[in-house]
């Protein structure tokens, strides 16, 4: 057995001693390992581990109003199963399976077999199905708009995109809307054997490629090769892109041949751009007033775009805000006007600064995976509409041209996600979570979601079970060998749901007669065969793979460029859009009920942005945390050390701080009409004036009873973010659009949520 395991922040080697994990070190092949893995041994034995099944005491007495309050009782597995079995059976009898919500969005383990949500769904599929969620929080607006514009989502995420070697060989200018944040590139869903993004950027610097970063926050500034930072007011990138397009029209640099051959609808768009349609020229002066970028700078950038082979990219953050569909659509339009799309290493694609190894060369083949099967119920809601669904049963919405009716939910079940991390307007979520009859959560730690549940099931960490990793952007697959026994009563996801399936008589359908190792071999051999059939690649057989600890796909011989085949022969390789071309004007959208989305890209003022702010308000951006993954590892390692006086640092420009009498390290109160939190001010020139950056992931730590009216003591931005969707087309989360007030508050002691357990929960040392 090898000592290898895998996490979303990198592969690891594990050292154990007397049945305990002693150290977790980076994978030998990793050239830029993430410091996050240093916190893992601490996390395995953290005081907030869920050690036994637990049930909320008041729920046993029929209460549903007080989730998040009061004591739990610890029970054995048989008792927990008894309750779950009874709950599921009564809901199915009374309401049918549409009374069960198990979308369970979230970043469970990197191990693809014990992926918690997949097991939950697979089990429920064997007993009639459940209400699901579609899209991801990462790029929900993009997932809806990109297929309308370019036919699919390769431009947004995954492994099939323009690769770095092609970019470096061909582009002379790379423009990063949203900047390039190397701390975000530490992470890849499903793990990564080597962190390559930093090396590609270094190489870009060596080759003298010009780099422009456009963002309200200058992340990773010191680690990047020479580059220019343009400060932009949050939520205004579309206006900047329009002005760049306008200046290109004005200087007669539009590639009309490309537009005619490969695009539809430019004729309907240009009159809007030039102001012929609405009397407003979208020129550099116009955009300067919106974005805060000097008009001369915009014109200079437009000239550079015309004069150089370019690669344009935007981080996913641009679409996690009101009208978040627009910047992506407009950047594609801009690249089309330049005629760059499909030329080797040039054009446009998103997410290069958002996730590790996007654009790293890798043969196109899907990674090892475990499937939930088909949901016989077939009902779903958009990912960010959970609270809306719970608060408005029977309500209807239009979503990407379909009508969706919110079901009445009895049972909410979350396994491998943390809505009290990811959901917008948390105080509203608290209210929504007090509606269903029963909330079940499988968790490793006592997160705020577990604390707002009725039945909590203890899950193992990756180190306590055997698994296999796989990511669409990585060439490596890890054989994740079990290193220690499960802590106390914790069980693997497969064991948890096998136990339930046995009670429902569906174990055969759920487990297909395989045990854990049987499944791993099955998943791996399927992958090995696909690698051989589609790539001619020879991977070791399962036993050898398991012994070695990892397998590696060969690097592709030539670098891939997205849409090169389409450019080469658009008749033979059309896009999957209705016209087969890039749609700058979309008939689907023109004819849809979504009147808030125009049929071509355009600038729409968000409700909350600096242009609508009161003099004392700041625009809060809530980026991904450099020191943890969402809420994971918040209480340990580099994340714990990054806290100031126990609270999350809120980065603020010294000018804005001075105006408010705030000094570095002061406790601050951040609030708006939706909520309030405390954080610690960290003065930084890397944040532009008018903006405050509060990273996500500080565990929600409400003072008193959770919900509207309480304040979060730790610095969780989602008590401040708004439920307003990006648009009615995508209903996506718009968490970067939030105005807040900030003031200095008197220093107070911080009660550490990572040391505090719900009442009734034992803390005895786990058995080892
Ligand atoms: N304000 C604001 N909010 C945001 C964002 C933002 O930019 N701003 N970003 C959004 C984005 S992009 C995302 S992806 C979401 C992320 O939101 P989530 O994915 O929900 O956040 P995580 O903290 O990663 O939650 C995963 C949970 O799964 C648990 N877990 C891990 N492995 C297992 C396992 O094997 N079994 C079980 N049962 N549990 C396991 C972990 O302990 C953790 O609590 O947040 C979104 N929220
Ligand atoms: N360390 C770490 N890395 C992560 C994660 C994590 O939790 N921790 N989460 C992972 C996940 S799930 C995802 S989806 C990705 C998300 O990847 P992204 O969406 O790219 O990440 P963010 O950090 O939200 O935003 C990136 C940058 O965009 C800037 N920005 C915000 N609003 C605007 C705007 O209006 N215009 C411009 N031009 N810039 C803006 C932010 O200030 C930030 O510097 O990150 C992944 N990487
Ligand atoms: Mo994400």
PDB file of C-alpha atoms in Angstrom, residues 2-15 23-28 30 34 36-38 40 192-193 462-463 478-480 483 549:
ATOM      1  CA  UNK A   2       1.296   3.418  -0.930  1.00  0.00           C
ATOM      2  CA  UNK A   3       1.179   6.468   1.322  1.00  0.00           C
ATOM      3  CA  UNK A   4      -0.578   8.603  -1.299  1.00  0.00           C
ATOM      4  CA  UNK A   5      -3.843  10.434  -0.866  1.00  0.00           C
ATOM      5  CA  UNK A   6      -5.520  13.294  -2.701  1.00  0.00           C
ATOM      6  CA  UNK A   7      -7.293  16.476  -1.728  1.00  0.00           C
ATOM      7  CA  UNK A   8      -8.783  19.302  -3.785  1.00  0.00           C
ATOM      8  CA  UNK A   9      -5.641  21.306  -2.948  1.00  0.00           C
ATOM      9  CA  UNK A  10      -3.152  18.659  -4.096  1.00  0.00           C
ATOM     10  CA  UNK A  11      -1.984  15.064  -3.777  1.00  0.00           C
ATOM     11  CA  UNK A  12      -0.265  14.156  -0.522  1.00  0.00           C
ATOM     12  CA  UNK A  13       1.989  11.651   1.180  1.00  0.00           C
ATOM     13  CA  UNK A  14       0.795  10.608   4.607  1.00  0.00           C
ATOM     14  CA  UNK A  15       2.987   9.561   7.526  1.00  0.00           C
ATOM     15  CA  UNK A  23       2.333  14.388   9.010  1.00  0.00           C
ATOM     16  CA  UNK A  24       0.902  15.117   5.585  1.00  0.00           C
ATOM     17  CA  UNK A  25       3.388  16.257   2.958  1.00  0.00           C
ATOM     18  CA  UNK A  26       3.060  17.381  -0.641  1.00  0.00           C
ATOM     19  CA  UNK A  27       3.189  14.874  -3.494  1.00  0.00           C
ATOM     20  CA  UNK A  28       6.746  14.381  -4.813  1.00  0.00           C
ATOM     21  CA  UNK A  30       4.168  18.695  -7.246  1.00  0.00           C
ATOM     22  CA  UNK A  34      -0.330  24.355  -1.648  1.00  0.00           C
ATOM     23  CA  UNK A  36      -3.231  24.308   2.761  1.00  0.00           C
ATOM     24  CA  UNK A  37      -2.282  20.660   3.170  1.00  0.00           C
ATOM     25  CA  UNK A  38      -0.221  21.580   6.255  1.00  0.00           C
ATOM     26  CA  UNK A  40      -4.759  18.479   7.463  1.00  0.00           C
ATOM     27  CA  UNK A 192      -4.159  17.669  -8.756  1.00  0.00           C
ATOM     28  CA  UNK A 193      -0.750  16.008  -8.863  1.00  0.00           C
ATOM     29  CA  UNK A 462     -10.380  10.719   2.855  1.00  0.00           C
ATOM     30  CA  UNK A 463      -7.602   9.317   5.078  1.00  0.00           C
ATOM     31  CA  UNK A 478      -4.243   9.076  -7.170  1.00  0.00           C
ATOM     32  CA  UNK A 479      -4.763   5.720  -5.524  1.00  0.00           C
ATOM     33  CA  UNK A 480      -6.003   7.070  -2.211  1.00  0.00           C
ATOM     34  CA  UNK A 483      -4.174   5.419   6.227  1.00  0.00           C
ATOM     35  CA  UNK A 549      -0.061   5.234  -5.605  1.00  0.00           C
TER      36      UNK A 549
END
